Coordinates of C-alpha atoms and ligand atoms in Angstrom, one line a residue:
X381 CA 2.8 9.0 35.9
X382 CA 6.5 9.5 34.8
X383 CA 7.9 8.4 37.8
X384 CA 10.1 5.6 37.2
X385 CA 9.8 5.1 33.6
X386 CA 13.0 4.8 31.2
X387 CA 13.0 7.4 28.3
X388 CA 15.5 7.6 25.5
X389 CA 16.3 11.3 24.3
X390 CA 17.7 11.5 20.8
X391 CA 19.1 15.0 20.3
X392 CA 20.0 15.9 16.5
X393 CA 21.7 18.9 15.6
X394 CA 19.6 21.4 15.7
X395 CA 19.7 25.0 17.2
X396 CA 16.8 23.9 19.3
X397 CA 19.3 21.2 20.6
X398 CA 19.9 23.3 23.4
X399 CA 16.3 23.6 24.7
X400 CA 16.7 19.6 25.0
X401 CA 18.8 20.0 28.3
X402 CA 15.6 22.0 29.6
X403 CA 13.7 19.5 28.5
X404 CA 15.9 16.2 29.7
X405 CA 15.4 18.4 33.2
X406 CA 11.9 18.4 33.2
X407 CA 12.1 14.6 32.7
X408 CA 14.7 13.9 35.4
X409 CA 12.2 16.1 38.0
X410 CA 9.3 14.2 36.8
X411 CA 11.3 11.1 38.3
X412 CA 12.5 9.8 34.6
X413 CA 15.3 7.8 34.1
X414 CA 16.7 8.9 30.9
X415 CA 19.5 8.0 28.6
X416 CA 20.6 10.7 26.1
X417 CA 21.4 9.4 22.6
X418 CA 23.3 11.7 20.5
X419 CA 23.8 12.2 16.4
X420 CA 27.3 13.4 15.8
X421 CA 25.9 16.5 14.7
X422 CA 24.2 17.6 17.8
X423 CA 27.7 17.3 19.5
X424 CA 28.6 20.6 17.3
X425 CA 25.4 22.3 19.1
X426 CA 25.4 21.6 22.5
X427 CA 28.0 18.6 24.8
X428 CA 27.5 15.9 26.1
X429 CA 29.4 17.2 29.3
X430 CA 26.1 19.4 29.8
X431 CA 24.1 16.6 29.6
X432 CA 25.5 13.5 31.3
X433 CA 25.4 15.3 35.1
X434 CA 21.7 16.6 34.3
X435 CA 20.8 12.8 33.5
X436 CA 23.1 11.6 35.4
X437 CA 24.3 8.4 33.0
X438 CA 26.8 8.6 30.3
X439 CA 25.9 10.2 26.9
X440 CA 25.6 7.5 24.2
X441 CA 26.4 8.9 20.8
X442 CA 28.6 5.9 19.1
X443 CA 28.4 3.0 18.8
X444 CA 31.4 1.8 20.6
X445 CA 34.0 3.7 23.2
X446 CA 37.0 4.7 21.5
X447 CA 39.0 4.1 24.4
X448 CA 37.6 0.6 26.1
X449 CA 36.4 -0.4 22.7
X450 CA 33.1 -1.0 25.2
X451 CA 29.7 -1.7 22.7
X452 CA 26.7 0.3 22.9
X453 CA 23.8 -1.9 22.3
X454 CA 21.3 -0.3 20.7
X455 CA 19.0 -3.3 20.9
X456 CA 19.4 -3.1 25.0
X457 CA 18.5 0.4 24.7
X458 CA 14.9 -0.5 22.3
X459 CA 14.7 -3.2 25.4
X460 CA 15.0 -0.7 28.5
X461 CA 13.4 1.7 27.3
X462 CA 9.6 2.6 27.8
X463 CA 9.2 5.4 25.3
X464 CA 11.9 7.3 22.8
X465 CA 11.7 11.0 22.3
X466 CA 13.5 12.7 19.7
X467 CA 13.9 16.0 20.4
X468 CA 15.0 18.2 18.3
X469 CA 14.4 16.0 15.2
X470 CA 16.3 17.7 12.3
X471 CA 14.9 16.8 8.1
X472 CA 18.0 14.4 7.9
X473 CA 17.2 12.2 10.8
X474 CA 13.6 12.4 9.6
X475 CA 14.4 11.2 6.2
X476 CA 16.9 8.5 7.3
X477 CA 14.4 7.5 10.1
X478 CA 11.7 7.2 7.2
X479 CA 13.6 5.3 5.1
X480 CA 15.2 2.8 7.2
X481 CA 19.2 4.6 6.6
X482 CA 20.9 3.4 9.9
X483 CA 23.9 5.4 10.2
X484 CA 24.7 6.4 13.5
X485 CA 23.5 5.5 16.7
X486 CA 20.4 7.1 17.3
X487 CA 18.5 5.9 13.9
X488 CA 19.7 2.4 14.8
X489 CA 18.4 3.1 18.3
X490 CA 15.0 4.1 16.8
X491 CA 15.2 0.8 13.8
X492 CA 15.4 -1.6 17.2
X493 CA 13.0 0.3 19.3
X494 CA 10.1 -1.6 20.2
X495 CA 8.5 1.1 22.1
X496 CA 6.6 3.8 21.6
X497 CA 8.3 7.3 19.5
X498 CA 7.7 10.5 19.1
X499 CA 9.7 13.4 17.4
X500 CA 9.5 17.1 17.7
X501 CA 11.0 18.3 14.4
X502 CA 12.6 21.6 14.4
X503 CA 14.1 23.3 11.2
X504 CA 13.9 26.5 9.0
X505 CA 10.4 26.7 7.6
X506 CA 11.0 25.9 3.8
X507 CA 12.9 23.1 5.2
X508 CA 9.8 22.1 7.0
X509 CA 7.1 22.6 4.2
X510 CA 9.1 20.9 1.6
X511 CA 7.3 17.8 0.3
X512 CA 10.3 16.0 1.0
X513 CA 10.2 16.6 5.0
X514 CA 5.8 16.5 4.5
X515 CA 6.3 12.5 2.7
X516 CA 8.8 11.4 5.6
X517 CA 6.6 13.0 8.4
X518 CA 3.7 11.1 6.7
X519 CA 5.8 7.8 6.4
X520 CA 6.2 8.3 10.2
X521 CA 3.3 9.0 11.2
X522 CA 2.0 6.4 9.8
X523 CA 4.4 3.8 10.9
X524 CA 3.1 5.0 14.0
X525 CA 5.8 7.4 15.2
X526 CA 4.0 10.2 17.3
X527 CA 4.4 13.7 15.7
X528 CA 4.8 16.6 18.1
X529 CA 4.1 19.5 15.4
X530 CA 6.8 22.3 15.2
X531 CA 5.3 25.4 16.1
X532 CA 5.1 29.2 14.1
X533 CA 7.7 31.7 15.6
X534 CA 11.0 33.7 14.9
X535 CA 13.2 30.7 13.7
X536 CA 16.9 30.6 13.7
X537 CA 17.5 32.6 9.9
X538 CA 15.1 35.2 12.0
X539 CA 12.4 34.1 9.1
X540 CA 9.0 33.8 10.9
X541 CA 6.8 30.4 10.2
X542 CA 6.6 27.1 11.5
X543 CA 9.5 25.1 12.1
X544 CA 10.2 26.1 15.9
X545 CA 10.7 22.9 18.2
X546 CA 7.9 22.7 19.9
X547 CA 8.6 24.2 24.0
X548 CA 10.0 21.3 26.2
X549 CA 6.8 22.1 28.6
X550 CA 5.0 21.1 25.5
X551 CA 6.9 18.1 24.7
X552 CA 6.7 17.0 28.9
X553 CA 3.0 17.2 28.3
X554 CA 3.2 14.6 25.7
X555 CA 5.0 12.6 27.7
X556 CA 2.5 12.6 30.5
X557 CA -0.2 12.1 28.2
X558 CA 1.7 9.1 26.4
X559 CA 1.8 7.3 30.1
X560 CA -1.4 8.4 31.4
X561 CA -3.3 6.8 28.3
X562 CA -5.3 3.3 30.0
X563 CA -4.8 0.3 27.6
X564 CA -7.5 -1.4 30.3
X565 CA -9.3 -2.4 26.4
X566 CA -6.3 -4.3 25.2
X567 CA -7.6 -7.5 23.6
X568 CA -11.0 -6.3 23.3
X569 CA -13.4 -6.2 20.6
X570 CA -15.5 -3.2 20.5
X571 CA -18.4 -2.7 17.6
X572 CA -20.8 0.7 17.3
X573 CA -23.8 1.5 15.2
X574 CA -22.8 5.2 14.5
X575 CA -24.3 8.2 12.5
X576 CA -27.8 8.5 10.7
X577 CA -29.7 6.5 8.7
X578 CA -30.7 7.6 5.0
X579 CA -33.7 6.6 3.5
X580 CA -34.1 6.8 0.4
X581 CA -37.7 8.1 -1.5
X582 CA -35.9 8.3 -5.1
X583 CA -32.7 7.8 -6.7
X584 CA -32.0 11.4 -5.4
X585 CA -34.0 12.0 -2.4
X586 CA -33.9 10.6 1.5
X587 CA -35.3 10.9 4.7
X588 CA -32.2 11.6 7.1
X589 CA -31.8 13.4 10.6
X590 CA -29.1 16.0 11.7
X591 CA -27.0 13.0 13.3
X592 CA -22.7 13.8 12.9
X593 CA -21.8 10.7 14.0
X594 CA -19.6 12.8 16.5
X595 CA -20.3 11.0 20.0
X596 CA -20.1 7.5 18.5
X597 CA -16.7 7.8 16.8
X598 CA -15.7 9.8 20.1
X599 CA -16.1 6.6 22.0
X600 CA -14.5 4.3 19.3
X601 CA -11.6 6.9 19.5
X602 CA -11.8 6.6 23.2
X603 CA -11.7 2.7 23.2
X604 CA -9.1 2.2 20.2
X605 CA -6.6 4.8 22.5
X606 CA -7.0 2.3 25.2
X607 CA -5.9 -0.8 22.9
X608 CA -9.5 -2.5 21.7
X609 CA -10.0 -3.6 18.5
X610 CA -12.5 -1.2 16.9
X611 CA -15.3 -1.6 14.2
X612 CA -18.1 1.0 13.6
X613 CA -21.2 0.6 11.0
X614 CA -21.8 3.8 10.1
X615 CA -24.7 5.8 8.6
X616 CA -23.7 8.4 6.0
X617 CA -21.7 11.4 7.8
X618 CA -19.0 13.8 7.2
X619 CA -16.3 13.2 9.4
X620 CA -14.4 10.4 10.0
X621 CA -12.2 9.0 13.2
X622 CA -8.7 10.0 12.9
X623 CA -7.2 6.9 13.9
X624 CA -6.4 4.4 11.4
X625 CA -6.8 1.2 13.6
X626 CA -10.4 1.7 13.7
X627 CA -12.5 -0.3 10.8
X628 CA -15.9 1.6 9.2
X629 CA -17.9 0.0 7.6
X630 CA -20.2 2.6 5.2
X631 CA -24.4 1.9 5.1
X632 CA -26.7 3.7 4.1
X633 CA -30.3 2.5 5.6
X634 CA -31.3 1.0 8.5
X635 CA -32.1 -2.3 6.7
X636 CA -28.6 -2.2 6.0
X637 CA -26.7 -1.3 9.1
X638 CA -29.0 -3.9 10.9
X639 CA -27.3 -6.4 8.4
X640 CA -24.1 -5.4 9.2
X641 CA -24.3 -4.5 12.8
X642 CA -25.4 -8.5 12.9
X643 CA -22.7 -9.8 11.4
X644 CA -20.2 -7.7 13.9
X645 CA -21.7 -7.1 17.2
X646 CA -22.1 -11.3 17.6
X647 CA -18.2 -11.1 17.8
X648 CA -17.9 -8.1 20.2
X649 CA -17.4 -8.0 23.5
X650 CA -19.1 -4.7 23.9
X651 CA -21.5 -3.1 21.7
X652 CA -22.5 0.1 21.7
X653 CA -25.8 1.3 19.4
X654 CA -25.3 5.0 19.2
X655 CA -26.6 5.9 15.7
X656 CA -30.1 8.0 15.3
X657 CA -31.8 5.0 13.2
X658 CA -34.9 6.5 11.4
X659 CA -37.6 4.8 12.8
X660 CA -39.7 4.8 9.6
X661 CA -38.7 4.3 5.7
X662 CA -40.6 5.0 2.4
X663 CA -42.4 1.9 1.6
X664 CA -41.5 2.1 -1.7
X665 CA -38.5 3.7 -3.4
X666 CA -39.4 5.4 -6.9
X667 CA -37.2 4.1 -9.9
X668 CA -37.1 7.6 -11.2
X669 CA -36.9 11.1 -10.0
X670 CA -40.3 12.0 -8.7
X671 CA -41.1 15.6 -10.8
X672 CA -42.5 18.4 -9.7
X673 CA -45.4 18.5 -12.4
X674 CA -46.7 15.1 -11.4
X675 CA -49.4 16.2 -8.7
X676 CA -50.1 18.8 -6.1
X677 CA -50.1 17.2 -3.1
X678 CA -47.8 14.0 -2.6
X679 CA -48.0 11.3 0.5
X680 CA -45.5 9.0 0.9
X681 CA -46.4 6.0 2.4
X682 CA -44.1 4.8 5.7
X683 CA -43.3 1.6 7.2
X684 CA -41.9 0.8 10.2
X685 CA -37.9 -0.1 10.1
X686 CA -36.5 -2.5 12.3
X687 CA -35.3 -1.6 16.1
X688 CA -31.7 -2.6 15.5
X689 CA -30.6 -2.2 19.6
X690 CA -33.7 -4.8 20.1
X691 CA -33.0 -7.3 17.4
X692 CA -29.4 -7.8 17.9
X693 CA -29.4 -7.9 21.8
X694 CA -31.8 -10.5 21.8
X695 CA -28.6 -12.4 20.6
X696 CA -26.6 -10.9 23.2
X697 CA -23.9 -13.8 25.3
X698 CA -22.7 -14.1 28.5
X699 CA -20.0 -11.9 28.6
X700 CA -21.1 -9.4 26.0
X701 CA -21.9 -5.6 27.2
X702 CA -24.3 -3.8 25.4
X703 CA -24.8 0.0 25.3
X704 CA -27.8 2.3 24.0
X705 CA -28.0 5.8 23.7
X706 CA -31.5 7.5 24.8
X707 CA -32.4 10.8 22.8
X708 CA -35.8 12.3 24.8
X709 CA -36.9 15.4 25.1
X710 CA -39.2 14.5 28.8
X711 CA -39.6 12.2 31.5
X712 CA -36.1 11.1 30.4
X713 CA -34.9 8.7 32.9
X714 CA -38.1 6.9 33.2
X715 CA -38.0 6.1 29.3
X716 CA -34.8 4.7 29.8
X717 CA -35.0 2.5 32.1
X718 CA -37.9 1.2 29.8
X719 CA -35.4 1.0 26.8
X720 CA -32.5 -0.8 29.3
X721 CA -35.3 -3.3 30.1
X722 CA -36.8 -3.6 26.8
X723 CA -33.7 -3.9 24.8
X724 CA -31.4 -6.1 27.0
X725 CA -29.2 -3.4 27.3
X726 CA -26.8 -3.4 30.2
X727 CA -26.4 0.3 29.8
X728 CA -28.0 3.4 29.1
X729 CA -26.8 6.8 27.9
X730 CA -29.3 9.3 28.5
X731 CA -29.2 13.1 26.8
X732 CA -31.4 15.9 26.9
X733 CA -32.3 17.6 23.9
X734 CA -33.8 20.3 26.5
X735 CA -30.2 20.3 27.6
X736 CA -28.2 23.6 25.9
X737 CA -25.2 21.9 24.3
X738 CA -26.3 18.3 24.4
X739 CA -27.5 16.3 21.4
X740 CA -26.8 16.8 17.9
X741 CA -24.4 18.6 16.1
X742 CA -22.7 19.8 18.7
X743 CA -19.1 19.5 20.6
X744 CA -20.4 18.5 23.6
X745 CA -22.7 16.7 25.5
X746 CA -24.8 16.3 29.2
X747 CA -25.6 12.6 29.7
X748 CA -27.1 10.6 32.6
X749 CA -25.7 7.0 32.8
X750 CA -27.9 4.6 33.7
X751 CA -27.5 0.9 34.7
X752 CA -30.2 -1.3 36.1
X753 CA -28.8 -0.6 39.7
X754 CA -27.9 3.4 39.3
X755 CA -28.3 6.5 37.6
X756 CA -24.8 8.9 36.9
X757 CA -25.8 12.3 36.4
X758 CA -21.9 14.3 34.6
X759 CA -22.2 17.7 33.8
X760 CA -21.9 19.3 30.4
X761 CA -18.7 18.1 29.0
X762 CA -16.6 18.1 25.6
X763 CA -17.5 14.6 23.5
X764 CA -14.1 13.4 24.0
X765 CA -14.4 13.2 28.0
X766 CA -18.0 12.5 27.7
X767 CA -16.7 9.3 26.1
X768 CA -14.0 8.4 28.5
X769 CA -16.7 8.9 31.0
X770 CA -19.1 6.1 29.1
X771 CA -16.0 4.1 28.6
X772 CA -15.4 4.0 32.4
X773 CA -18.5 3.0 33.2
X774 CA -18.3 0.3 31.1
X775 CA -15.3 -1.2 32.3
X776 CA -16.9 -0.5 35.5
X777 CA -20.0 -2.6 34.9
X778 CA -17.5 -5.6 33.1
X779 CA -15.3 -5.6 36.5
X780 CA -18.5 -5.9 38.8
X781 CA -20.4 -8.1 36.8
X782 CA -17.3 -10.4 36.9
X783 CA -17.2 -10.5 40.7
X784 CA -20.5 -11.6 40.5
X785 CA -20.0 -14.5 38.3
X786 CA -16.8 -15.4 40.0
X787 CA -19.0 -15.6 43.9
X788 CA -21.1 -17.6 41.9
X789 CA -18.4 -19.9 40.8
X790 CA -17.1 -20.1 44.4
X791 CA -20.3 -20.7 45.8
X792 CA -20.8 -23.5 43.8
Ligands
CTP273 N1 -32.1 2.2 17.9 C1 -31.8 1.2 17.0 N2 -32.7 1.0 15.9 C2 -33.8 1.8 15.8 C3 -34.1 2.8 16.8 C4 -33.2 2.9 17.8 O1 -30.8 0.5 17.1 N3 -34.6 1.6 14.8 C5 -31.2 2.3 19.1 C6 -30.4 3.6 19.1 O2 -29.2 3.5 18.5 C7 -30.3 3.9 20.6 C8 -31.5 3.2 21.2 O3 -31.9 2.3 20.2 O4 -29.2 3.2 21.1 C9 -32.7 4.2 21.5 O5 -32.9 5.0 20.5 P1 -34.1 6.1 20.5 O6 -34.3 6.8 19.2 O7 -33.9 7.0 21.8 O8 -35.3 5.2 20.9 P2 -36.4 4.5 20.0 O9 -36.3 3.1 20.4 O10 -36.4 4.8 18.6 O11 -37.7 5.1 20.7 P3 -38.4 6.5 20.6 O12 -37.9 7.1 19.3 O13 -39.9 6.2 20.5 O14 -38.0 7.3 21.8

């Protein structure tokens, strides 16, 4: 995954700057090219004469050579480089790096750098917890510089807390996730139904179910990591995605979500319906609380809500890929086939609530995937995979069933 791949290091001066040479190891083995880029500071913790053999290029640490008077160009480096790793990042790099104060070479490495960043912070822990380091980290992070936490431990004043580098093992695991990550979405458009419906009886009473909303914002997790553009219309839950990229929009009933699940699956190229829509609503909502006094017995009167995978799908293009979720408790594959067929779905995600740790509520899930030519039984699996699973098989599905229109094409 590493192999061949060009990786600044930025080393600050830190204690920690000396578990940086393990680290610029691990790269080198991985089969890294890497180009150390030093603050002046980090000189005073550990030399570049350690570090040039182990990378096996030339430290960079100003911006010119004092004795050719040869420019480093730290606009070549943003250009060769693949990802930039700051490690150990002290609070005064953070803060210049937050606030744009390009003073030596490695912030002006990071204010050109058009790829990808991440910084392991390492410093005492008030240093650390101050709301000073807290608002640059969140700056960062939200400029989209990747935070590798520091971690609790015995810190350099021998005070215990967090503010330890995280381990270069750590840090190498990062790195491999950072390359392994598919962007096979890129330039996609990808809109969910997620969550439950509410349906409301009076001004302070619903009919709901026990949906989190967990396995739908899994998958628009999953498909925003690997570069789609992400939109969700989602039911009343708890817990929203972490990543910022992907746009909710909030509803409340079924009549609603239907409304906007219109609007934004005609302009998706893959839709995936994985809320629990209540089937049925109150024919009427009361104006008022209903009280208590009022009568002894008390029916409310249901009508039938609309099937939201059925009426959007019949508006389904060429091109488009749409995905339901099945929910049955027996003769499961059966009844989805009959929902794939009577949907126009391409795709069906079958779970089990006679499955332990499927359904709602719950971390994980056991689905069948079924398409009109096959059935994929996984095994029980945490949501996240269980949506990288889905994701695969969609892209799956898109790759075959563009073969087929392209033997068409040929044939003709
Ligand atoms: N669905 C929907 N609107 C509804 C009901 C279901 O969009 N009113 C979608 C769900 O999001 C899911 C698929 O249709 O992707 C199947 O949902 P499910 O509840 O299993 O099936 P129903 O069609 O409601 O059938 P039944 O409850 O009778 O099994």
């Amino acid at each position: 995954m590493i192999k061949g791949k060009h990786i600044v290091l930025g080393i600050t001066g830190g204690i920690a700057a000396y578990k940086s040479a393990i680290l610029l190891r691990l790269l080198i083995k991985s089969g890294a090219e890497v180009q150390v880029v030093m603050t002046p500071a980090a000189k005073e913790f550990i030399t570049p004469v350690t570090l040039s053999p182990l990378s096996g290029k030339p430290v960079v640490s100003d911006f010119f050579a004092a004795n050719t008077g040869e420019w480093h160009s730290h606009v070549d480096l943003g250009l060769w480089a693949d990802l930039m790793v700051i490690a150990p990042c002290t609070a005064s790099t953070l803060g210049k790096m937050a606030n744009g104060i390009a003073d030596n070479m490695l912030v002006t490495t990071y204010l050109s750098a058009k790829e990808h960043v991440m910084v392991a912070p390492a410093m005492d822990l008030d240093m650390y917890a101050s709301p000073s380091t807290q608002r640059n980290l969140a700056t960062l992070a939200a400029d989209g510089v990747e935070i590798i936490e520091a971690a609790e431990g015995e810190l350099a004043s021998h005070l215990v807390g967090k503010g330890r580098m995280a381990e270069p093992e750590e840090i190498l695991k990062r790195v491999e996730a950072f390359f392994a990550r598919k962007e096979d979405m890129k330039g996609m458009k990808v809109a969910l139904t997620v969550g439950p419906t509410y349906e409301k009886i009076d001004p302070v009473r619903f009919i709901g179910n026990y949906s989190s909303g967990k396995m739908g914002f899994a998958i628009a997790e999953e498909c925003a990591a690997r570069g789609a553009e992400v939109v969700a219309v989602s039911g009343p839950v708890n817990a929203y995605p972490e990543n910022p990229s992907i746009r909710i929009i909030k509803v409340e009933s079924a009549l609603e979500m239907e409304a906007a699940a219109k609007e934004e699956f005609k302009k998706a190229d893959v839709g995936i319906f994985t809320a629990a829509v209540a089937d049925y609503r109150p024919e009427v909502c009361a104006d008022q609380k209903i009280k208590r006094e009022a009568t002894d017995e008390m029916t409310i009167r249901l009508v039938k809500n609309p099937d939201i995978a059925l009426n959007v799908s019949k508006e389904k293009e060429k091109g488009q890929t749409f995905v339901g979720f099945a929910l049955e408790t027996q003769d499961g594959e059966a009844n989805a086939q009959k929902k794939l067929e009577k949907k126009n779905l391409d795709m069906v995600v079958l779970n089990s609530l006679a499955d332990k740790g499927a359904g709602f509520r719950t971390d994980t899930n056991k689905v069948t995937i079924i398409t009109r030519d096959r059935n994929v039984a996984f095994p029980l699996k945490s949501k996240r995979e269980v949506a990288a699973d889905i994701v695969d098989m969609i892209m799956t599905h898109r790759a075959a069933a563009d073969g087929v229109a392209d033997e068409k094409n040929t044939a003709k």
